[in-house]
PDB file of C-alpha atoms in Angstrom:
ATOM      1  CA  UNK A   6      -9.265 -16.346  34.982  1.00 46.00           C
ATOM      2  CA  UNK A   7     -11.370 -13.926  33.119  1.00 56.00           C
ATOM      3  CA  UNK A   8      -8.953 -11.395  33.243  1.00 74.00           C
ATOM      4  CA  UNK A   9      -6.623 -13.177  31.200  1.00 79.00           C
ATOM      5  CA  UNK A  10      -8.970 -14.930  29.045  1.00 79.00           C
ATOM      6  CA  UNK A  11      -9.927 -10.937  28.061  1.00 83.00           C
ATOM      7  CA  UNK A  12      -6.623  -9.593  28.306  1.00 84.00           C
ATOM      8  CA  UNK A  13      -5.099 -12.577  25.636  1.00 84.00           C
ATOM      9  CA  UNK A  14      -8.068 -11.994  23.441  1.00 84.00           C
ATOM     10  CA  UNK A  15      -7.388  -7.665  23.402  1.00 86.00           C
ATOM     11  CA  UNK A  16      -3.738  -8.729  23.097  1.00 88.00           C
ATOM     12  CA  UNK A  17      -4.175 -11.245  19.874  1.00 85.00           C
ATOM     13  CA  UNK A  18      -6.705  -8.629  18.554  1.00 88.00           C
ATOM     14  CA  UNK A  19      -4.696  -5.781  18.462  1.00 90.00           C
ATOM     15  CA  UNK A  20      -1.260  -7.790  16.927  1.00 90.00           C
ATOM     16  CA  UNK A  21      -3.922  -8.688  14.539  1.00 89.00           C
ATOM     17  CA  UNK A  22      -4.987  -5.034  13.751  1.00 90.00           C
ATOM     18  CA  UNK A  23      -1.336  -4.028  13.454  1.00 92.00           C
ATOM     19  CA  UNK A  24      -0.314  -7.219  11.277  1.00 91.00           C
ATOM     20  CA  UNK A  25      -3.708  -6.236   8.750  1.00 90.00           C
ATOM     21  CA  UNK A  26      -2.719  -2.522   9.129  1.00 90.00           C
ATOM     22  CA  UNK A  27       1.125  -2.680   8.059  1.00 92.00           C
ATOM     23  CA  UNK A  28       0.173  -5.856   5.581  1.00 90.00           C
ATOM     24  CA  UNK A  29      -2.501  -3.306   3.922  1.00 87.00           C
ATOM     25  CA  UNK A  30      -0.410  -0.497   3.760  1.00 89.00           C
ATOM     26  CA  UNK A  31       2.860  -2.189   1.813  1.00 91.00           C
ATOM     27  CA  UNK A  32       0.165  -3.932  -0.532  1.00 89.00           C
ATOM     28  CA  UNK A  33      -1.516  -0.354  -1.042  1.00 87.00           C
ATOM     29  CA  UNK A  34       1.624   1.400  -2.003  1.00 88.00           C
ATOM     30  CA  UNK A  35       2.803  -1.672  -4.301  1.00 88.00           C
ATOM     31  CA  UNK A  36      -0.458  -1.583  -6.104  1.00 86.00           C
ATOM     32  CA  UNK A  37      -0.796   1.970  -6.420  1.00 85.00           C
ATOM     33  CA  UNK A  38       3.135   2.436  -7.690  1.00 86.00           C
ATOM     34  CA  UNK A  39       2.255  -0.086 -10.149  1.00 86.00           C
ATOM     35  CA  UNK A  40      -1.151   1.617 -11.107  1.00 83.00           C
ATOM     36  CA  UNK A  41       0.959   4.546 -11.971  1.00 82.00           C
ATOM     37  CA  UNK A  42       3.808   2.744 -13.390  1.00 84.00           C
ATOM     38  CA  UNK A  43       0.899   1.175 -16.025  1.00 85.00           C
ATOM     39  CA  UNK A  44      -0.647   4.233 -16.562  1.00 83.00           C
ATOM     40  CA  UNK A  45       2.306   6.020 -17.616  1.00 84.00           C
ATOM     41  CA  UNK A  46       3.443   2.796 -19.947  1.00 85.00           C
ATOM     42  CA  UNK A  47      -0.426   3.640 -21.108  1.00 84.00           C
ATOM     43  CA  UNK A  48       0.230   7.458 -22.102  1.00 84.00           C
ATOM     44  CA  UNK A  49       3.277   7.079 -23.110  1.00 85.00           C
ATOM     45  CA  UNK A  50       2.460   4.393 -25.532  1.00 87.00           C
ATOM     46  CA  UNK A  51      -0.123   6.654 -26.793  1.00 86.00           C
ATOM     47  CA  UNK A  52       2.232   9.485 -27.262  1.00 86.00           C
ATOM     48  CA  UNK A  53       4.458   7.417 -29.496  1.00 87.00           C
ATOM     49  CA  UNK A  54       1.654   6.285 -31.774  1.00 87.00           C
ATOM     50  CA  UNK A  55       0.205   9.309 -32.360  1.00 87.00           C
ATOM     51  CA  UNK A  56       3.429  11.103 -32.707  1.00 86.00           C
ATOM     52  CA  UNK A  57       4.567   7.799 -35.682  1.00 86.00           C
ATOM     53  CA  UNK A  58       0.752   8.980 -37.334  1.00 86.00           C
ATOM     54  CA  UNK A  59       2.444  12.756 -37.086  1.00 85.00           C
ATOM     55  CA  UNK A  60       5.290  11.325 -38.815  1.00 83.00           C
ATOM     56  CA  UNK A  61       3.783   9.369 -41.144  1.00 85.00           C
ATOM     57  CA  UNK A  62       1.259  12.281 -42.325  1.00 83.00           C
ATOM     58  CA  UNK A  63       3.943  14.918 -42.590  1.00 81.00           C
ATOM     59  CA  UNK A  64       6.176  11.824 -44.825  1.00 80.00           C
ATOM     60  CA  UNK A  65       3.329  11.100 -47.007  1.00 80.00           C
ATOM     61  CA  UNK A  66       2.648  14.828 -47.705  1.00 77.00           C
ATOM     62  CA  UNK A  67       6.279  15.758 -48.436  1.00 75.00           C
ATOM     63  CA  UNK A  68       6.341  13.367 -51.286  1.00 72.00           C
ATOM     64  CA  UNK A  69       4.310  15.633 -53.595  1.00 73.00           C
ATOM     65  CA  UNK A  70       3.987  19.056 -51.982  1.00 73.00           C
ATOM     66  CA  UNK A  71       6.192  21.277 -49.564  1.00 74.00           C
ATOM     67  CA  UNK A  72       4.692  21.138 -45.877  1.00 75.00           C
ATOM     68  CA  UNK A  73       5.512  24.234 -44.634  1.00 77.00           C
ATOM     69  CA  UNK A  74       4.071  27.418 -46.668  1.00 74.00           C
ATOM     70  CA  UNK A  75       4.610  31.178 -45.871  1.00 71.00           C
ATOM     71  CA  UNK A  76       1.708  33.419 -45.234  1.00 68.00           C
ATOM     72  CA  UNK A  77       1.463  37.090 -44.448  1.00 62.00           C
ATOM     73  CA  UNK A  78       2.030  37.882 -40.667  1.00 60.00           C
ATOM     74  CA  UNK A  79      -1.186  38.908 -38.612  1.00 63.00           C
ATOM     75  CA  UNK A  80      -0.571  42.506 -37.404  1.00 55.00           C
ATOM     76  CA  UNK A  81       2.486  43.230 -38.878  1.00 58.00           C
ATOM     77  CA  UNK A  82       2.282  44.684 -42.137  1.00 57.00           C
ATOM     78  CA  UNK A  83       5.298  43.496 -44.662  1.00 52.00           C
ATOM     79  CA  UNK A  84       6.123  40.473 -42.630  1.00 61.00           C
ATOM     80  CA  UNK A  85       5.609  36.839 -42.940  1.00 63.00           C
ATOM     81  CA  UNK A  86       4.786  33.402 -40.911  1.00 70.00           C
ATOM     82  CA  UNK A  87       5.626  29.794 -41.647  1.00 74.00           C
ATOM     83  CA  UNK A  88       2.631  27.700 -41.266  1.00 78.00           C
ATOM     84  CA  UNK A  89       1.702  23.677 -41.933  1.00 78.00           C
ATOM     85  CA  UNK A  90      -0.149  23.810 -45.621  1.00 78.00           C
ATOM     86  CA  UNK A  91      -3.876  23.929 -44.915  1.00 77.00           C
ATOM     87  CA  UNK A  92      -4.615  19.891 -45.758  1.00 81.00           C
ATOM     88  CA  UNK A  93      -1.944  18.794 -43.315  1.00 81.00           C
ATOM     89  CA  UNK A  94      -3.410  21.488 -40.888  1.00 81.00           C
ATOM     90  CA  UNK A  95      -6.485  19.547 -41.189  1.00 82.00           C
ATOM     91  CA  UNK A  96      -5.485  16.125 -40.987  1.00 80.00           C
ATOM     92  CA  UNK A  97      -3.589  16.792 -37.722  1.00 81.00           C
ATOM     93  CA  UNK A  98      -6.849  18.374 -36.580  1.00 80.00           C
ATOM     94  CA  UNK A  99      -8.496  15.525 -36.625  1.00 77.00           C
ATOM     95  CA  UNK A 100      -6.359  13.806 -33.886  1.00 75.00           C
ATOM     96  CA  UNK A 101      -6.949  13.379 -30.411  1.00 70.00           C
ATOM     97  CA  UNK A 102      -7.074  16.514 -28.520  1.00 74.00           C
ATOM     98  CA  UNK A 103      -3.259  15.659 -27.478  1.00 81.00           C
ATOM     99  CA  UNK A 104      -0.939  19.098 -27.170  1.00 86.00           C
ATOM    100  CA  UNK A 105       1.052  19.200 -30.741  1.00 87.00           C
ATOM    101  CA  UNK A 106       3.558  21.590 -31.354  1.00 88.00           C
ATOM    102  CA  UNK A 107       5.587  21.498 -35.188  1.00 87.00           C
ATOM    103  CA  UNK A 108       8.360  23.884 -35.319  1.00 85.00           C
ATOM    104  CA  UNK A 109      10.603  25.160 -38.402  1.00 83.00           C
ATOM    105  CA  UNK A 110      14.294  25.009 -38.267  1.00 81.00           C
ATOM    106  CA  UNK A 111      14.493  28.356 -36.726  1.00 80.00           C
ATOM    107  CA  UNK A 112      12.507  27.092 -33.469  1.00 81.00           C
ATOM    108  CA  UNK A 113       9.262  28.472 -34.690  1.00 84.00           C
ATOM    109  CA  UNK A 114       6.185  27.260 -34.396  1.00 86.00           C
ATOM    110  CA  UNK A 115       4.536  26.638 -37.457  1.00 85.00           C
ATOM    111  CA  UNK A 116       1.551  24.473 -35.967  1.00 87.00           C
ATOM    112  CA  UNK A 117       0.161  23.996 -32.354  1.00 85.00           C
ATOM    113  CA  UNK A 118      -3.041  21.767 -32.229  1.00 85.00           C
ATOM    114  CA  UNK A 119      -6.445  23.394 -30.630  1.00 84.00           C
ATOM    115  CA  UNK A 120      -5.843  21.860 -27.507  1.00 82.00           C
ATOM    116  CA  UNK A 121      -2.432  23.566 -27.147  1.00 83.00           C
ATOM    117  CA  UNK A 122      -3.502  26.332 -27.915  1.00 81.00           C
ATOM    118  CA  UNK A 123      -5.555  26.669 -25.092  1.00 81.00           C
ATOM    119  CA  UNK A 124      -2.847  26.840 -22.796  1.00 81.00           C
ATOM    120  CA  UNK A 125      -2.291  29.917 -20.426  1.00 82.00           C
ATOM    121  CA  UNK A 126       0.536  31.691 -21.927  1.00 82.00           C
ATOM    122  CA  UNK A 127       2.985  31.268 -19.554  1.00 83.00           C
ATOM    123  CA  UNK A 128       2.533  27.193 -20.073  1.00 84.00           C
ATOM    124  CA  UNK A 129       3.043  27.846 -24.231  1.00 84.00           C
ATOM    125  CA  UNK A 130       6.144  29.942 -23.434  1.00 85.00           C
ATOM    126  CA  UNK A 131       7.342  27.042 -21.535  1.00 85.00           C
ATOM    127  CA  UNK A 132       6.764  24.740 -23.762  1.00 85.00           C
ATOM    128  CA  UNK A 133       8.398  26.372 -26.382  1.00 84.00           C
ATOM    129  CA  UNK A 134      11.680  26.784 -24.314  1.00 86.00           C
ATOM    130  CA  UNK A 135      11.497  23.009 -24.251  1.00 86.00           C
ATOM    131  CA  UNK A 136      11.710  23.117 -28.074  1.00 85.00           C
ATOM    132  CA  UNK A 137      14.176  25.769 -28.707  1.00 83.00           C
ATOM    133  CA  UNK A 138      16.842  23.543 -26.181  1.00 83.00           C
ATOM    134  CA  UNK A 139      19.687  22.051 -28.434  1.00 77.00           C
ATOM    135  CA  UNK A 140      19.956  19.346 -27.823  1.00 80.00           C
ATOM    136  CA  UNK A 141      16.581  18.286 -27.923  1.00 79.00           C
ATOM    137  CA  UNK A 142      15.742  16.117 -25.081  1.00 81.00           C
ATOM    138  CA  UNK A 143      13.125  13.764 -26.922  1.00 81.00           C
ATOM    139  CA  UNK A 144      11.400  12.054 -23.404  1.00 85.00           C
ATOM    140  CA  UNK A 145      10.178  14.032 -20.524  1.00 83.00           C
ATOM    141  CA  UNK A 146       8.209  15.265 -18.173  1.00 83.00           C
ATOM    142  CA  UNK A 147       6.872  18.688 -16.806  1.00 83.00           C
ATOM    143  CA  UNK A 148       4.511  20.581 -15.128  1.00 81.00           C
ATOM    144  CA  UNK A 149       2.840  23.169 -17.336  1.00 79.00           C
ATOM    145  CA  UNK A 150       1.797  26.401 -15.403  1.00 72.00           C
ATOM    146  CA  UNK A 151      -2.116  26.416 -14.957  1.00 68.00           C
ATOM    147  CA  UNK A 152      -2.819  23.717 -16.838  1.00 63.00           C
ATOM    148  CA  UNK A 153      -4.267  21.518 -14.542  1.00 60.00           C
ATOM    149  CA  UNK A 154      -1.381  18.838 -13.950  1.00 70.00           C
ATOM    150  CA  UNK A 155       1.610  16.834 -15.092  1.00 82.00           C
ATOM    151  CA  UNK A 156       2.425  16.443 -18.171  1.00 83.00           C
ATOM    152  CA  UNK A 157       4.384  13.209 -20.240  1.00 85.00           C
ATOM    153  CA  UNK A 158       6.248  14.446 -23.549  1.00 86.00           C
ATOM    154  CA  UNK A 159       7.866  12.952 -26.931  1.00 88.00           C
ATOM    155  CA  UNK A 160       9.651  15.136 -29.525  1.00 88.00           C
ATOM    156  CA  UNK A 161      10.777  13.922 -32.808  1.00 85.00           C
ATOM    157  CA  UNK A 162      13.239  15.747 -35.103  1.00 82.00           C
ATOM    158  CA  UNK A 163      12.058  14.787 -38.820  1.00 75.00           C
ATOM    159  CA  UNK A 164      14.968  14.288 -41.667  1.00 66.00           C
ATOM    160  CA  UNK A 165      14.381  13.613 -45.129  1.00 56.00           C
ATOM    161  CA  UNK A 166      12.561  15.806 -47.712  1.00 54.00           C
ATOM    162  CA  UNK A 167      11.370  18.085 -44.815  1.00 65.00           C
ATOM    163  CA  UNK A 168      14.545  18.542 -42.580  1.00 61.00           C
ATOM    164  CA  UNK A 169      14.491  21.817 -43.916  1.00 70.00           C
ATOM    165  CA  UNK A 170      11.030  22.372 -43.421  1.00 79.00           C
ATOM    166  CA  UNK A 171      10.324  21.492 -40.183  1.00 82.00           C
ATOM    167  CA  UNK A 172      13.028  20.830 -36.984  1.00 83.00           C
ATOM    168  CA  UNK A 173      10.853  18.887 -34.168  1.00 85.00           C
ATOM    169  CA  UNK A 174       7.808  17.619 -33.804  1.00 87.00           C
ATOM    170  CA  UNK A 175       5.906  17.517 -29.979  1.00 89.00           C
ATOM    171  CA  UNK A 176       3.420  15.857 -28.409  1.00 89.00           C
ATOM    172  CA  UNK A 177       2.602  16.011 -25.118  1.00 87.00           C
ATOM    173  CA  UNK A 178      -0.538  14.856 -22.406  1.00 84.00           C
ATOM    174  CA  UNK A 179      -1.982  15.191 -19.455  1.00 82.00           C
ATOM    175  CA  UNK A 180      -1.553  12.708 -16.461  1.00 79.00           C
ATOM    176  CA  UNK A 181      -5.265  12.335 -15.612  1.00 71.00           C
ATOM    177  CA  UNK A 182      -7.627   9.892 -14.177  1.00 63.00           C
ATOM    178  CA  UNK A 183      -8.112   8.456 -10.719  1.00 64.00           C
ATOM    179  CA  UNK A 184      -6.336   5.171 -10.066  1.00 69.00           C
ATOM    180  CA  UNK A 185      -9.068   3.397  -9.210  1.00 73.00           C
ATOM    181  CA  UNK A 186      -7.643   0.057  -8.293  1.00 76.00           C
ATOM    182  CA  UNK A 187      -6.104   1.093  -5.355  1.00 79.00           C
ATOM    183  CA  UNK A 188      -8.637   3.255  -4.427  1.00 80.00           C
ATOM    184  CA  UNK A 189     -11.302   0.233  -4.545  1.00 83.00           C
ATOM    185  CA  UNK A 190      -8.501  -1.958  -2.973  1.00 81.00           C
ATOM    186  CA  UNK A 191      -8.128   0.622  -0.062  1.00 82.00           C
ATOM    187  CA  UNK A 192     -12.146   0.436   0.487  1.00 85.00           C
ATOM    188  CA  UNK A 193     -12.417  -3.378   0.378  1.00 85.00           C
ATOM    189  CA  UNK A 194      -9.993  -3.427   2.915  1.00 85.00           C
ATOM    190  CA  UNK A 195     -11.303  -0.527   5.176  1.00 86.00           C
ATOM    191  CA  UNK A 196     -14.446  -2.754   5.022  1.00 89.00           C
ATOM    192  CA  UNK A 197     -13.567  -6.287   5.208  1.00 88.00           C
ATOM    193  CA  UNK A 198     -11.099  -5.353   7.872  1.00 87.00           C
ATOM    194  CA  UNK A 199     -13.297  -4.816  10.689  1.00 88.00           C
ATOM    195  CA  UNK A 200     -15.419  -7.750  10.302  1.00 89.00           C
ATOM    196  CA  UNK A 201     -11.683  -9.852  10.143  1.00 88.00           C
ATOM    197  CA  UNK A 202     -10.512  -8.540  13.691  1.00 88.00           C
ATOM    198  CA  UNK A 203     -14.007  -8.672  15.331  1.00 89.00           C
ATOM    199  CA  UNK A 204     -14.076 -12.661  13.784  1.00 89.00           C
ATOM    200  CA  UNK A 205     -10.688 -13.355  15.182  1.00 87.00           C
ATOM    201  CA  UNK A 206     -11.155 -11.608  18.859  1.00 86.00           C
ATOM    202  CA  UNK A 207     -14.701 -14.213  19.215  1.00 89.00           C
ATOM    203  CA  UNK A 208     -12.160 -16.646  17.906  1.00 87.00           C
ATOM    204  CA  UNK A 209      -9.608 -16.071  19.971  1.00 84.00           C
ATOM    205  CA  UNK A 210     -11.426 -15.798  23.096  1.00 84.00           C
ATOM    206  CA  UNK A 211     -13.128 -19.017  22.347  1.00 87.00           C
ATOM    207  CA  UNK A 212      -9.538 -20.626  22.256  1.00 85.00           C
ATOM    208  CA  UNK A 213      -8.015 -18.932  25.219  1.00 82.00           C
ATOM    209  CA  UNK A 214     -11.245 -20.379  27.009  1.00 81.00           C
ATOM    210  CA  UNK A 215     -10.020 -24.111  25.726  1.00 80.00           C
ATOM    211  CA  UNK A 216      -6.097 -23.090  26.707  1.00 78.00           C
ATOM    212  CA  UNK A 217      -6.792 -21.697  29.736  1.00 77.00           C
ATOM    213  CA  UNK A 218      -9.522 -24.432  31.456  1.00 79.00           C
ATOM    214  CA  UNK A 219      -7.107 -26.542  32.376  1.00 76.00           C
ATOM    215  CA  UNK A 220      -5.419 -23.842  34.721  1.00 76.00           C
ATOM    216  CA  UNK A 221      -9.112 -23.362  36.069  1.00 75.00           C
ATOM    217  CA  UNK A 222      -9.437 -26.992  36.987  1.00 76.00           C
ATOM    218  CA  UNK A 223      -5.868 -26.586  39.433  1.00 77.00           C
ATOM    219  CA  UNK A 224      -7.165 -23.524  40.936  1.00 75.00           C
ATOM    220  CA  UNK A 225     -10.737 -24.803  42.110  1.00 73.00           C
ATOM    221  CA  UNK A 226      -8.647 -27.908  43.596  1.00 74.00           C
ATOM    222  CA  UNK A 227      -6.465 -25.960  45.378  1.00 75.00           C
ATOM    223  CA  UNK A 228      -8.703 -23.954  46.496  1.00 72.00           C
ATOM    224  CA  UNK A 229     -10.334 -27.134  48.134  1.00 71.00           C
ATOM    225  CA  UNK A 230      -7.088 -28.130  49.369  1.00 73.00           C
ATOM    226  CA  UNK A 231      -6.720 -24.883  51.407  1.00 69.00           C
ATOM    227  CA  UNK A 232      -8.439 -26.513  54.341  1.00 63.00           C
ATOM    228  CA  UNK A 233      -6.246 -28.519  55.617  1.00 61.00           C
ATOM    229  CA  UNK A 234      -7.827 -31.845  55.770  1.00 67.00           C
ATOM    230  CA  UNK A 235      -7.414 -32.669  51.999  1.00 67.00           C
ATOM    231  CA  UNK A 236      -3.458 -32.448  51.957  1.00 68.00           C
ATOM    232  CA  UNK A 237      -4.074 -36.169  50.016  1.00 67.00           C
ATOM    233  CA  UNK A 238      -5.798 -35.361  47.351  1.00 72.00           C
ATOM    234  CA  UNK A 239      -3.758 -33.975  44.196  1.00 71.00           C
ATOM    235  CA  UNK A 240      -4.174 -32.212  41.014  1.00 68.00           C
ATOM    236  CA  UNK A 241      -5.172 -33.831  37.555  1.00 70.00           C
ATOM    237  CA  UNK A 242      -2.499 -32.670  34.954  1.00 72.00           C
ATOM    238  CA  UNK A 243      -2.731 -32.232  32.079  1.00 70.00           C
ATOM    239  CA  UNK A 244      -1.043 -34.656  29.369  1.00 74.00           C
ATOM    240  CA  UNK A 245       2.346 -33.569  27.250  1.00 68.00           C
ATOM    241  CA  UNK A 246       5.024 -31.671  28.757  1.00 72.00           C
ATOM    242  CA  UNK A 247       4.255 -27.940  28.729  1.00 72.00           C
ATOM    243  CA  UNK A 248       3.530 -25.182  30.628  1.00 73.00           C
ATOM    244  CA  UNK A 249       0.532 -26.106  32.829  1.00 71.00           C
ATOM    245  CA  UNK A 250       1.439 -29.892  32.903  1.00 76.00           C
ATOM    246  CA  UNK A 251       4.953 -28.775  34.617  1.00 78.00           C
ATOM    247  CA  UNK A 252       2.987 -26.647  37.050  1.00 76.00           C
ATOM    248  CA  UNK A 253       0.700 -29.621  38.255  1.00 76.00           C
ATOM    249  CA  UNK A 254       3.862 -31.309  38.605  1.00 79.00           C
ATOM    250  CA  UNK A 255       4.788 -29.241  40.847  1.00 79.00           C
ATOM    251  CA  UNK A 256       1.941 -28.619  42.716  1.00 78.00           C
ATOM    252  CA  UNK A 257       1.617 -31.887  43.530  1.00 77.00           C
ATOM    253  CA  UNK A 258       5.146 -32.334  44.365  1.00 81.00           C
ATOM    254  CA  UNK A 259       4.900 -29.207  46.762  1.00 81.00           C
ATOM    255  CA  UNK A 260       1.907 -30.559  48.137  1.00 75.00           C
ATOM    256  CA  UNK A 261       3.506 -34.163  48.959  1.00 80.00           C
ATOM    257  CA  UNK A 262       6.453 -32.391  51.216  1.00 81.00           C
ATOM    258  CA  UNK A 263       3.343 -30.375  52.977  1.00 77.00           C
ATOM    259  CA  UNK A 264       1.325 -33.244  53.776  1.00 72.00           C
ATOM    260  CA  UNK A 265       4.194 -35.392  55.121  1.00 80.00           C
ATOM    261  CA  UNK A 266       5.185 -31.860  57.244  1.00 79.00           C
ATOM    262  CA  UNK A 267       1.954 -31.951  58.210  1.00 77.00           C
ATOM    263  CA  UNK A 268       1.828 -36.062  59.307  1.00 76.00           C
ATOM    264  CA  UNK A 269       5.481 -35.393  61.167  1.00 81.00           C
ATOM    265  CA  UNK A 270       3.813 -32.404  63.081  1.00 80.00           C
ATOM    266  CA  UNK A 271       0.972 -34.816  64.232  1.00 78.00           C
ATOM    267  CA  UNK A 272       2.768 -37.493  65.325  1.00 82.00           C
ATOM    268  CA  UNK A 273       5.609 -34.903  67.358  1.00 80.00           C
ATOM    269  CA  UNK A 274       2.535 -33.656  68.940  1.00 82.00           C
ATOM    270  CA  UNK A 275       1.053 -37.536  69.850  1.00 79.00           C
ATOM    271  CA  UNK A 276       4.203 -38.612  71.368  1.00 74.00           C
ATOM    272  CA  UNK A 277       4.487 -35.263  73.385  1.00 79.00           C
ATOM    273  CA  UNK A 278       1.743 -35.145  75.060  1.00 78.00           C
ATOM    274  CA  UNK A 279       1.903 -39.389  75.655  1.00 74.00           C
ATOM    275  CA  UNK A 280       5.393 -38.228  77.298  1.00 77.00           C
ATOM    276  CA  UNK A 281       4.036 -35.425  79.158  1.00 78.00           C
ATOM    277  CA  UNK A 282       1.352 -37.560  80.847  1.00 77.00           C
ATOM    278  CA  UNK A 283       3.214 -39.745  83.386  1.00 74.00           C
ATOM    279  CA  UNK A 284       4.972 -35.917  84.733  1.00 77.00           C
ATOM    280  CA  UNK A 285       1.584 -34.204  85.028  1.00 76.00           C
ATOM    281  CA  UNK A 286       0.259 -37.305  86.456  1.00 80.00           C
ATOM    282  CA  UNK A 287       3.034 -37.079  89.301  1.00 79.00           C
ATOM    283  CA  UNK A 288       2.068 -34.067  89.771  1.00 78.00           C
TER     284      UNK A 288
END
């Protein structure tokens, strides 16, 4: 009786483990796809404002002044670069330290934010190849080279006063942060977990104890049946119609043919030997 008391208790145990296991998992996944999903609605909602604050500078600037002025080129004598005037320069310093990239209508770059330029070189070249595309694609993704993860982008082509000034405008950041709530939903659970399936095995146990005492009853009876003189007695079962109460039935039934077997084989044996006295007698 023990054995199956223990062996229903490992059995609901373990279903249990596997239920909270697979249950766990699909909720971890959900959560952390929608962790994600909200922080990339997060940056990219970020993005967009400060690339309408770009826009809005760069509008309010080209109302009195040209935003792009010509300077002479760094290292090479005779030539010139196109650069953002020096109080536009400033006011986009100011701004988070987002990458920025402004080019001119011939795909050069006539402004990339401190942060950008920061970027191993190979990362700026690609970033520029991103710009130079025609068309532009305006939403993206990518994976700068050594700098340290994904990246979301926006790019916004400017018309107006300046569409002869300047061709896109790009801003682009980093995919950082831990997603903490799945991370502190996967330790809850690593933790409550345990103390859930331990719970439910004393649980369980304690039930299969109540379930199975009926069944322990029939056993000790027929165990006291087993000597032969207590073919009358029969076995209490168990109300309602289920598995045990159908065994009693049984029992009982099985033991009513062996008991009357039993009275037919005494009373052969009474009237043999009354017949066989008279012939031994004679004798």
């Amino acid at each position: 009786m023990q054995s199956i008391r223990w062996r229903l208790s490992v059995y609901y145990s373990v279903a249990l483990a596997l239920t909270i296991a697979v249950f766990g998992a699909v909720l971890y996944l959900e959560r952390r796809s929608s962790a994600v999903r909200e922080r990339d609605e997060q940056l990219t909602q970020r993005i967009e404002n400060e690339l309408a604050l770009i826009r809005s500078s760069i509008a309010e600037w080209s109302v009195y002044f040209d935003v792009v002025r010509e300077e002479p080129a760094i290292g090479r004598p005779g030539d010139v670069s196109r650069v953002l005037v020096d109080g536009l320069r400033s006011q986009l310093n100011g701004l988070p330290r987002d990458l920025i990239f402004i080019t001119d209508p011939a795909n050069r770059p006539v402004y990339i934010s401190r942060a950008a330029s920061e970027l191993d070189p190979s990362a700026l070249q690609q970033v520029l190849r991103i710009l130079q595309r025609s068309p532009l694609v305006t939403r993206g993704a990518l994976a700068l080279e050594g700098s340290g993860g994904p990246h979301r982008y926006a790019i916004d082509t400017l018309g107006g006063d300046v569409q002869g000034q300047i061709r896109a405008v790009m801003v682009a950041a980093r995919l950082e942060g831990p997603l903490r709530g799945p991370t502190q939903l996967l330790l809850s659970m690593l933790i409550v977990s345990p103390v859930i399936i331990l719970a439910s095995a004393i649980m369980g146990y304690w039930l299969a104890g109540r379930v199975l005492r009926p069944l322990d009853v029939m056993v000790g009876e027929v165990e006291a049946i087993q000597d032969g003189r207590s073919l009358h007695r029969r076995l209490a079962v168990p109300p309602g119609d289920d598995e045990l109460s159908r065994l009693g039935a049984n029992l009982n039934a099985m033991l009513s043919r062996v008991e009357r077997s039993f009275v037919a084989l005494r009373r052969f044996t009474a009237d043999a030997s009354h017949e066989l006295k008279t012939p031994l007698m004679v004798l």
